[in-house]
Amino acid sequence: MLRRTYLKLMSTLAVGALVPFSAAFADMPATVDGPVTISFYNYNLASASAGADATKELLAVFKQKFPNITVETIAVPSNEIMSRVQADIVAGQQPDVAQLVFRDLIYIASDLGANALEDMVSPQELKDHLSGMIPQGLELGKVDGKTYGLAYTFSTPILYYNADLFRQAGLDPDTPPKTWADVKKAGEAIKQKTGKNGFFPGAYGPADGTFVYQAIVMSNGGKVRQGNTLTFADGDAADAVKMLRDMVDSGAHARIDVASPADTMASGNLGMFLYTSALYASLKKSAGGKFDLRVAAMPSFGDKPTAPTNSGSALFVFSKDPVKQRASYELLKFLTSKEAYTIITSKIGYLPLRLDIVDDPKYLGEWVKQNPMIRPNLEQLNRLTPNIAFPGPNYRQVENMMMDAVRQAVFGSGDPVATLKTAEQAAQDLMP
C-alpha cells in the first residue's frame, strides 16, 4: 500500500519538477568543523549473515576517524529498503546516505533526487578518491555520465560446489564444471548416484536473483532490453532460459524453493549453487566440519566468454544541507577505502573494488593466502558486465513481469519461448 501511494504521488510530479542541483545546493565545505549527525540507511545491518557485525565495525572505525560526525543507522532488509527511502522522502524525512541496489539506479537518479558526486565535490577531489578503484565498478553507478551511486558492496556470480557429493557421484572435485554442458552432466550424476539435488542457480528470486539471471543471459550473448525495447524473449536471451529448462527436465537442475536455495546448499543437500560471493562466509561457516565446500568461476556457454554481472549495492547521497553533504561524502570515502574493503572482503565476502590491496600484506594479502577461493571471482572482474536496470516509473513492475515469466518458463510445462514472449509483449506497454 505504501509503495502504491508513493508511486501515485510521484506520477503526479514531472521529473522536471525536481529542483536542479545549482538551485538547491550551496557549496559544500572542505571539512566538518563541528558536530553533525547524518542518517545512513543500510541493509547489511539488518541481517547477521549479510555482514551486520562487519558493518558495525566499519562505522566504529569511522567514528574514531571523524569524532564530529555521528552516523544514525536505519537498518532495513534489502527487499524493503527502497520503499522505506521512498516513504521517508515523501514524509519529508530526507535521508542523507543510503545503501541501495543497482537495479534502482535510474529511478534514484531521475526521480528521487540523489546527488551526483560530480556536483558535490571538485573534480580533483573526486578523482583522487576514485583513483585505484576498478573502472568497470565505477561505471555501474553512472547515469548520463555522472556518478549517482558509488559502488560499495559488490560481487559477481560464482559456482559453489560440494566436493563430497562430487566424489560420491564419481566426479573429480579438482576439475569443477567449466561449461553449462558440464554442469548438466555433473548435476545428473549427483542426482542419480546420491539422491541429492544436483544444481540450482539463485536466478529466480523476486529481486536479488535478477543479476544471476542476467549474467546467464548475457553470457550467451543476449540482453533483457535494448534501449526502451524489451528483448528478454528474443534469440540468445530465450536460448539461455531454454538451457535452464532443459536441465530441469533432465533432473540436473533441482526443483526446490526459489526463495531458499542457499539453505539447501548450506545443509549439504545441493551439489552446485550459482550465486553471489557475498554468501561465502556464511556458507563456509555452515559447511565447516560437515562437507567440503569449494568454489569455481561462473560456467560458460561453450567457448563464449562469460559476462558476469554484479550483485550488491552502491552508496547514494541525498543530503541537501552543505555540512551534511560533506559528512556524507566523508562516510562514502571511508566505506570505499582500502581499510574498509579489507574488512568488507575478509568479514563479509564482497569483492574489493581496490584490487591493489589483494596481495598487499597491509590489507588483504595474508587473508587471500588463507582464502584462495576468492580468486575465481576476482578474475571475473575483467569481464564484468553491468546488470541492466529498467527505465521509467514502472521499472519494478516490468522487472517483476520478466522474472515471473522466467520462473514459469524454467519450471512450467508450456513452451518456454512462448511464455517469455507473452510477458515481453505485456511488459512493453509499461516501458517509457
Short mmCIF file of C-alpha atoms in Angstrom, two decimals, residues 16-419:
data_model
loop_
_atom_site.label_atom_id
_atom_site.label_comp_id
_atom_site.label_asym_id
_atom_site.label_seq_id
_atom_site.Cartn_x
_atom_site.Cartn_y
_atom_site.Cartn_z
CA GLY A 16 11.42 18.40 -14.25
CA ALA A 17 9.80 19.48 -11.01
CA LEU A 18 12.82 18.25 -9.10
CA VAL A 19 14.95 21.22 -8.10
CA PRO A 20 18.18 21.21 -10.11
CA PHE A 21 21.46 21.00 -8.26
CA SER A 22 22.63 24.51 -8.97
CA ALA A 23 19.49 25.99 -7.42
CA ALA A 24 19.20 23.65 -4.47
CA PHE A 25 22.68 23.36 -3.00
CA ALA A 26 25.27 25.75 -1.63
CA ASP A 27 28.96 24.95 -1.83
CA MET A 28 29.96 22.02 0.35
CA PRO A 29 32.60 22.90 2.98
CA ALA A 30 36.03 21.29 2.77
CA THR A 31 35.85 19.83 6.28
CA VAL A 32 33.42 19.07 9.09
CA ASP A 33 34.44 21.53 11.81
CA GLY A 34 31.61 20.99 14.27
CA PRO A 35 29.24 18.24 15.41
CA VAL A 36 26.88 16.95 12.72
CA THR A 37 24.53 13.98 12.55
CA ILE A 38 23.71 12.13 9.34
CA SER A 39 21.36 9.24 8.66
CA PHE A 40 22.58 6.05 6.97
CA TYR A 41 20.02 3.61 5.56
CA ASN A 42 21.79 0.25 5.41
CA TYR A 43 20.59 -3.26 4.64
CA ASN A 44 23.71 -5.15 5.75
CA LEU A 45 22.88 -4.11 9.29
CA ALA A 46 19.51 -5.83 9.02
CA SER A 47 20.95 -9.33 8.66
CA ALA A 48 23.78 -11.01 10.53
CA SER A 49 24.51 -13.26 7.54
CA ALA A 50 24.85 -10.20 5.29
CA GLY A 51 27.55 -8.60 7.42
CA ALA A 52 25.91 -6.72 10.29
CA ASP A 53 28.88 -7.16 12.62
CA ALA A 54 31.37 -6.10 9.96
CA THR A 55 29.30 -3.02 9.15
CA LYS A 56 29.18 -2.06 12.82
CA GLU A 57 32.96 -2.42 12.90
CA LEU A 58 33.29 -0.15 9.87
CA LEU A 59 31.14 2.53 11.47
CA ALA A 60 33.08 2.28 14.73
CA VAL A 61 36.36 2.88 12.91
CA PHE A 62 34.78 5.79 11.03
CA LYS A 63 33.67 7.35 14.33
CA GLN A 64 37.26 7.19 15.60
CA LYS A 65 38.48 9.00 12.50
CA PHE A 66 35.66 11.55 12.44
CA PRO A 67 34.52 12.17 16.04
CA ASN A 68 32.46 15.19 14.93
CA ILE A 69 30.25 13.03 12.71
CA THR A 70 27.50 10.94 14.27
CA VAL A 71 26.01 8.32 11.97
CA GLU A 72 22.46 7.34 12.85
CA THR A 73 21.80 3.99 11.21
CA ILE A 74 18.46 2.84 9.86
CA ALA A 75 18.65 -0.92 9.36
CA VAL A 76 16.18 -2.14 6.74
CA PRO A 77 16.12 -5.52 4.91
CA SER A 78 17.35 -5.31 1.33
CA ASN A 79 13.94 -6.13 -0.14
CA GLU A 80 12.33 -3.28 1.82
CA ILE A 81 14.95 -0.54 1.88
CA MET A 82 13.97 1.18 -1.37
CA SER A 83 10.35 1.51 -0.26
CA ARG A 84 11.49 2.84 3.11
CA VAL A 85 13.68 5.51 1.48
CA GLN A 86 10.82 6.48 -0.84
CA ALA A 87 8.35 6.71 2.02
CA ASP A 88 10.64 8.83 4.18
CA ILE A 89 11.31 11.24 1.32
CA VAL A 90 7.57 11.64 0.79
CA ALA A 91 7.14 12.20 4.53
CA GLY A 92 9.77 14.94 4.49
CA GLN A 93 12.37 12.88 6.35
CA GLN A 94 15.26 13.41 3.96
CA PRO A 95 17.83 10.56 4.07
CA ASP A 96 21.47 11.59 3.98
CA VAL A 97 23.13 8.38 2.79
CA ALA A 98 21.52 5.16 1.60
CA GLN A 99 22.84 1.78 0.55
CA LEU A 100 20.65 0.82 -2.42
CA VAL A 101 20.94 -1.79 -5.15
CA PHE A 102 21.89 -1.05 -8.74
CA ARG A 103 18.55 -2.17 -10.17
CA ASP A 104 17.04 1.08 -8.83
CA LEU A 105 19.80 3.33 -10.20
CA ILE A 106 17.93 5.12 -13.00
CA TYR A 107 14.91 5.81 -10.82
CA ILE A 108 17.05 7.03 -7.91
CA ALA A 109 18.88 9.47 -10.17
CA SER A 110 15.89 10.73 -12.13
CA ASP A 111 13.07 10.73 -9.58
CA LEU A 112 14.39 10.57 -6.02
CA GLY A 113 16.81 13.49 -6.16
CA ALA A 114 20.07 11.71 -5.35
CA ASN A 115 23.14 13.92 -5.70
CA ALA A 116 25.66 13.35 -8.47
CA LEU A 117 29.09 13.25 -6.85
CA GLU A 118 30.43 15.43 -9.65
CA ASP A 119 28.02 18.14 -8.45
CA MET A 120 29.12 17.85 -4.82
CA VAL A 121 32.91 17.86 -4.85
CA SER A 122 35.66 19.28 -7.01
CA PRO A 123 36.86 17.20 -9.98
CA GLN A 124 40.30 16.78 -8.40
CA GLU A 125 38.97 15.64 -5.01
CA LEU A 126 36.70 13.11 -6.66
CA LYS A 127 39.47 11.92 -8.97
CA ASP A 128 41.83 11.45 -6.02
CA HIS A 129 39.38 9.23 -4.16
CA LEU A 130 38.28 7.15 -7.15
CA SER A 131 41.89 6.51 -8.19
CA GLY A 132 42.65 2.81 -7.84
CA MET A 133 39.02 1.63 -7.98
CA ILE A 134 38.25 -0.63 -10.91
CA PRO A 135 36.72 1.42 -13.76
CA GLN A 136 34.09 -1.25 -14.52
CA GLY A 137 32.77 -0.91 -10.97
CA LEU A 138 32.62 2.88 -11.10
CA GLU A 139 30.65 2.81 -14.36
CA LEU A 140 27.88 0.84 -12.68
CA GLY A 141 26.73 3.86 -10.69
CA LYS A 142 26.67 6.36 -13.53
CA VAL A 143 23.67 7.87 -15.30
CA ASP A 144 24.31 10.19 -18.25
CA GLY A 145 27.99 10.35 -17.37
CA LYS A 146 27.59 11.35 -13.72
CA THR A 147 28.14 9.21 -10.63
CA TYR A 148 24.96 8.95 -8.57
CA GLY A 149 25.84 5.67 -6.89
CA LEU A 150 29.35 4.86 -5.64
CA ALA A 151 29.94 1.10 -5.89
CA TYR A 152 30.15 -0.34 -2.38
CA THR A 153 29.33 -3.97 -1.54
CA PHE A 154 29.76 -5.94 -4.69
CA SER A 155 30.21 -9.37 -6.23
CA THR A 156 29.72 -11.46 -9.33
CA PRO A 157 28.13 -14.94 -9.53
CA ILE A 158 30.37 -17.83 -8.55
CA LEU A 159 29.73 -21.57 -8.56
CA TYR A 160 29.73 -23.07 -5.09
CA TYR A 161 30.03 -26.84 -5.11
CA ASN A 162 30.03 -29.69 -2.64
CA ALA A 163 33.20 -31.68 -3.28
CA ASP A 164 31.93 -34.59 -1.16
CA LEU A 165 28.87 -35.03 -3.38
CA PHE A 166 31.16 -34.85 -6.42
CA ARG A 167 33.21 -37.75 -5.06
CA GLN A 168 30.11 -39.78 -4.19
CA ALA A 169 28.84 -39.27 -7.74
CA GLY A 170 32.13 -40.42 -9.27
CA LEU A 171 33.14 -36.89 -10.31
CA ASP A 172 36.53 -35.24 -9.84
CA PRO A 173 36.16 -32.29 -7.44
CA ASP A 174 39.51 -30.94 -8.61
CA THR A 175 38.07 -30.31 -12.08
CA PRO A 176 34.79 -28.45 -11.48
CA PRO A 177 32.38 -27.74 -14.35
CA LYS A 178 33.53 -25.04 -16.76
CA THR A 179 30.59 -25.03 -19.18
CA TRP A 180 26.83 -25.42 -18.85
CA ALA A 181 27.12 -28.78 -20.55
CA ASP A 182 29.50 -29.79 -17.75
CA VAL A 183 27.02 -28.54 -15.14
CA LYS A 184 24.24 -30.60 -16.68
CA LYS A 185 26.35 -33.75 -16.76
CA ALA A 186 27.52 -33.28 -13.16
CA GLY A 187 24.01 -32.41 -11.95
CA GLU A 188 22.54 -35.54 -13.48
CA ALA A 189 25.27 -37.69 -11.93
CA ILE A 190 24.78 -36.22 -8.46
CA LYS A 191 21.01 -36.67 -8.64
CA GLN A 192 21.20 -40.24 -9.95
CA LYS A 193 24.03 -41.53 -7.75
CA THR A 194 23.50 -39.69 -4.45
CA GLY A 195 19.80 -38.84 -4.47
CA LYS A 196 20.71 -35.26 -3.57
CA ASN A 197 19.94 -32.16 -5.65
CA GLY A 198 22.37 -31.57 -8.48
CA PHE A 199 22.35 -27.88 -9.39
CA PHE A 200 20.41 -24.70 -8.71
CA PRO A 201 21.11 -21.07 -9.64
CA GLY A 202 19.99 -18.21 -7.42
CA ALA A 203 18.43 -16.70 -10.52
CA TYR A 204 14.73 -16.70 -9.76
CA GLY A 205 14.24 -14.56 -6.67
CA PRO A 206 11.89 -11.58 -6.98
CA ALA A 207 14.78 -9.16 -6.57
CA ASP A 208 18.24 -10.47 -5.79
CA GLY A 209 18.13 -13.24 -8.38
CA THR A 210 17.91 -10.82 -11.28
CA PHE A 211 21.65 -10.31 -11.52
CA VAL A 212 22.32 -14.06 -11.79
CA TYR A 213 19.64 -14.44 -14.44
CA GLN A 214 21.04 -11.52 -16.42
CA ALA A 215 24.58 -12.90 -16.11
CA ILE A 216 23.42 -16.18 -17.65
CA VAL A 217 21.55 -14.39 -20.44
CA MET A 218 24.40 -12.03 -21.30
CA SER A 219 26.96 -14.83 -21.20
CA ASN A 220 25.02 -16.32 -24.11
CA GLY A 221 25.05 -13.01 -25.99
CA GLY A 222 21.52 -11.91 -25.02
CA LYS A 223 20.16 -8.85 -23.26
CA VAL A 224 16.94 -8.10 -21.41
CA ARG A 225 16.43 -4.79 -23.21
CA GLN A 226 17.85 -2.63 -25.98
CA GLY A 227 17.10 0.99 -25.19
CA ASN A 228 13.41 1.10 -24.32
CA THR A 229 12.65 -2.11 -26.21
CA LEU A 230 12.43 -5.31 -24.16
CA THR A 231 14.37 -8.25 -25.60
CA PHE A 232 14.36 -10.90 -22.88
CA ALA A 233 12.26 -13.24 -25.07
CA ASP A 234 14.48 -12.86 -28.12
CA GLY A 235 17.18 -15.07 -29.61
CA ASP A 236 20.15 -15.72 -27.32
CA ALA A 237 18.28 -14.50 -24.23
CA ALA A 238 15.50 -17.02 -24.76
CA ASP A 239 18.01 -19.77 -25.58
CA ALA A 240 19.68 -19.26 -22.20
CA VAL A 241 16.35 -19.85 -20.45
CA LYS A 242 15.70 -22.88 -22.66
CA MET A 243 19.03 -24.27 -21.47
CA LEU A 244 17.89 -23.99 -17.85
CA ARG A 245 14.55 -25.60 -18.70
CA ASP A 246 16.37 -28.47 -20.40
CA MET A 247 18.35 -29.07 -17.21
CA VAL A 248 15.16 -29.08 -15.15
CA ASP A 249 13.62 -31.62 -17.49
CA SER A 250 16.72 -33.84 -17.29
CA GLY A 251 16.84 -33.75 -13.49
CA ALA A 252 20.18 -31.95 -13.35
CA HIS A 253 18.53 -28.72 -12.21
CA ALA A 254 16.69 -29.15 -8.91
CA ARG A 255 13.06 -28.24 -8.26
CA ILE A 256 13.40 -26.58 -4.88
CA ASP A 257 12.01 -23.44 -3.29
CA VAL A 258 13.36 -20.49 -5.31
CA ALA A 259 13.39 -18.40 -2.12
CA SER A 260 15.76 -20.62 -0.12
CA PRO A 261 18.34 -22.43 -2.29
CA ALA A 262 21.15 -21.17 -0.03
CA ASP A 263 19.65 -23.16 2.84
CA THR A 264 19.70 -26.30 0.72
CA MET A 265 23.35 -25.69 -0.17
CA ALA A 266 24.26 -24.97 3.45
CA SER A 267 22.63 -28.22 4.59
CA GLY A 268 24.81 -30.29 2.23
CA ASN A 269 21.86 -31.34 0.05
CA LEU A 270 22.83 -29.45 -3.12
CA GLY A 271 25.78 -30.24 -5.37
CA MET A 272 26.20 -26.88 -7.13
CA PHE A 273 24.86 -23.41 -6.46
CA LEU A 274 25.46 -20.34 -8.65
CA TYR A 275 25.16 -17.18 -6.58
CA THR A 276 26.89 -14.15 -5.11
CA SER A 277 30.25 -14.43 -3.36
CA ALA A 278 28.73 -12.40 -0.52
CA LEU A 279 27.35 -15.71 0.75
CA TYR A 280 30.81 -17.25 1.02
CA ALA A 281 31.45 -16.53 4.70
CA SER A 282 28.01 -17.82 5.70
CA LEU A 283 28.25 -20.99 3.58
CA LYS A 284 31.80 -21.66 4.75
CA LYS A 285 30.63 -21.49 8.36
CA SER A 286 27.70 -23.83 7.64
CA ALA A 287 29.90 -26.30 5.77
CA GLY A 288 32.62 -26.38 8.44
CA GLY A 289 33.13 -29.96 9.59
CA LYS A 290 30.15 -31.18 7.54
CA PHE A 291 31.22 -31.11 3.91
CA ASP A 292 33.98 -29.88 1.62
CA LEU A 293 32.80 -26.56 0.17
CA ARG A 294 34.62 -25.22 -2.87
CA VAL A 295 34.07 -22.51 -5.48
CA ALA A 296 34.69 -22.13 -9.20
CA ALA A 297 34.13 -19.49 -11.84
CA MET A 298 30.76 -19.00 -13.48
CA PRO A 299 30.08 -21.64 -16.20
CA SER A 300 30.17 -20.61 -19.85
CA PHE A 301 28.18 -21.42 -22.97
CA GLY A 302 30.84 -23.45 -24.75
CA ASP A 303 33.71 -21.22 -25.85
CA LYS A 304 31.79 -17.98 -25.29
CA PRO A 305 33.38 -15.78 -22.60
CA THR A 306 31.18 -15.32 -19.58
CA ALA A 307 29.65 -11.92 -18.87
CA PRO A 308 29.27 -11.89 -15.07
CA THR A 309 27.05 -9.12 -13.81
CA ASN A 310 27.15 -7.51 -10.40
CA SER A 311 25.10 -8.00 -7.31
CA GLY A 312 25.42 -5.78 -4.30
CA SER A 313 24.92 -2.11 -3.78
CA ALA A 314 26.05 1.46 -4.21
CA LEU A 315 26.08 4.36 -1.78
CA PHE A 316 23.84 7.31 -2.63
CA VAL A 317 23.87 10.79 -1.06
CA PHE A 318 20.54 12.60 -0.69
CA SER A 319 21.67 15.36 1.71
CA LYS A 320 20.64 18.87 0.76
CA ASP A 321 22.40 20.62 3.63
CA PRO A 322 26.03 21.51 2.68
CA VAL A 323 27.54 20.44 6.02
CA LYS A 324 25.68 17.13 5.94
CA GLN A 325 26.82 16.67 2.35
CA ARG A 326 30.45 16.92 3.48
CA ALA A 327 29.82 14.50 6.35
CA SER A 328 28.06 12.12 3.97
CA TYR A 329 30.87 12.30 1.46
CA GLU A 330 33.43 11.56 4.18
CA LEU A 331 31.40 8.45 5.05
CA LEU A 332 31.34 7.40 1.39
CA LYS A 333 35.08 7.90 1.10
CA PHE A 334 35.82 5.81 4.17
CA LEU A 335 33.44 2.99 3.26
CA THR A 336 35.17 2.64 -0.13
CA SER A 337 38.73 3.00 1.17
CA LYS A 338 41.49 0.37 1.30
CA GLU A 339 40.94 -0.08 5.03
CA ALA A 340 37.20 -0.53 4.64
CA TYR A 341 37.44 -3.00 1.75
CA THR A 342 39.82 -5.11 3.81
CA ILE A 343 37.04 -5.53 6.38
CA ILE A 344 34.27 -5.86 3.78
CA THR A 345 36.02 -8.62 1.85
CA SER A 346 37.51 -10.61 4.72
CA LYS A 347 34.49 -10.46 7.01
CA ILE A 348 31.51 -10.34 4.63
CA GLY A 349 32.71 -11.80 1.33
CA TYR A 350 32.14 -8.97 -1.12
CA LEU A 351 34.83 -8.16 -3.65
CA PRO A 352 37.37 -5.41 -3.01
CA LEU A 353 36.94 -2.77 -5.69
CA ARG A 354 40.51 -1.71 -4.99
CA LEU A 355 42.49 -4.59 -6.43
CA ASP A 356 45.82 -3.19 -5.28
CA ILE A 357 45.02 -4.39 -1.75
CA VAL A 358 44.53 -8.05 -2.73
CA ASP A 359 48.17 -9.07 -2.32
CA ASP A 360 49.27 -6.21 -0.06
CA PRO A 361 50.26 -7.60 3.37
CA LYS A 362 48.99 -4.39 4.98
CA TYR A 363 45.49 -5.19 3.77
CA LEU A 364 44.18 -8.44 2.25
CA GLY A 365 47.43 -10.19 1.38
CA GLU A 366 47.50 -12.67 4.25
CA TRP A 367 43.74 -13.28 4.17
CA VAL A 368 43.79 -14.08 0.44
CA LYS A 369 46.60 -16.58 1.01
CA GLN A 370 44.38 -18.34 3.52
CA ASN A 371 41.24 -17.97 1.37
CA PRO A 372 42.33 -18.58 -2.23
CA MET A 373 38.75 -19.41 -3.23
CA ILE A 374 38.14 -15.70 -3.78
CA ARG A 375 40.44 -15.62 -6.80
CA PRO A 376 37.95 -17.04 -9.37
CA ASN A 377 35.62 -14.18 -8.53
CA LEU A 378 38.41 -11.61 -8.74
CA GLU A 379 39.38 -12.93 -12.16
CA GLN A 380 35.81 -12.47 -13.37
CA LEU A 381 36.01 -8.73 -12.76
CA ASN A 382 37.93 -8.48 -16.03
CA ARG A 383 34.69 -9.40 -17.84
CA LEU A 384 32.28 -7.51 -15.62
CA THR A 385 29.09 -6.59 -17.49
CA PRO A 386 26.64 -4.11 -15.94
CA ASN A 387 23.37 -5.52 -14.69
CA ILE A 388 20.78 -3.72 -16.83
CA ALA A 389 18.28 -1.55 -14.96
CA PHE A 390 14.90 -0.64 -16.42
CA PRO A 391 13.88 2.99 -17.01
CA GLY A 392 10.63 4.73 -16.19
CA PRO A 393 8.31 4.80 -13.15
CA ASN A 394 7.07 1.24 -13.86
CA TYR A 395 10.55 -0.30 -13.78
CA ARG A 396 9.86 -2.60 -10.83
CA GLN A 397 6.66 -3.92 -12.39
CA VAL A 398 8.45 -4.59 -15.68
CA GLU A 399 11.20 -6.46 -13.87
CA ASN A 400 8.69 -8.50 -11.86
CA MET A 401 6.79 -9.47 -15.00
CA MET A 402 10.04 -10.60 -16.61
CA MET A 403 11.10 -12.68 -13.61
CA ASP A 404 7.65 -14.24 -13.21
CA ALA A 405 7.89 -15.33 -16.85
CA VAL A 406 11.39 -16.72 -16.38
CA ARG A 407 10.29 -18.87 -13.45
CA GLN A 408 7.28 -20.12 -15.41
CA ALA A 409 9.41 -20.81 -18.48
CA VAL A 410 12.01 -22.78 -16.50
CA PHE A 411 9.73 -24.74 -14.17
CA GLY A 412 6.44 -24.87 -16.10
CA SER A 413 5.21 -27.31 -18.71
CA GLY A 414 4.48 -24.91 -21.56
CA ASP A 415 6.70 -23.67 -24.35
CA PRO A 416 9.35 -21.52 -22.63
CA VAL A 417 9.81 -19.12 -25.54
CA ALA A 418 6.08 -18.53 -25.89
CA THR A 419 5.88 -17.87 -22.15
#
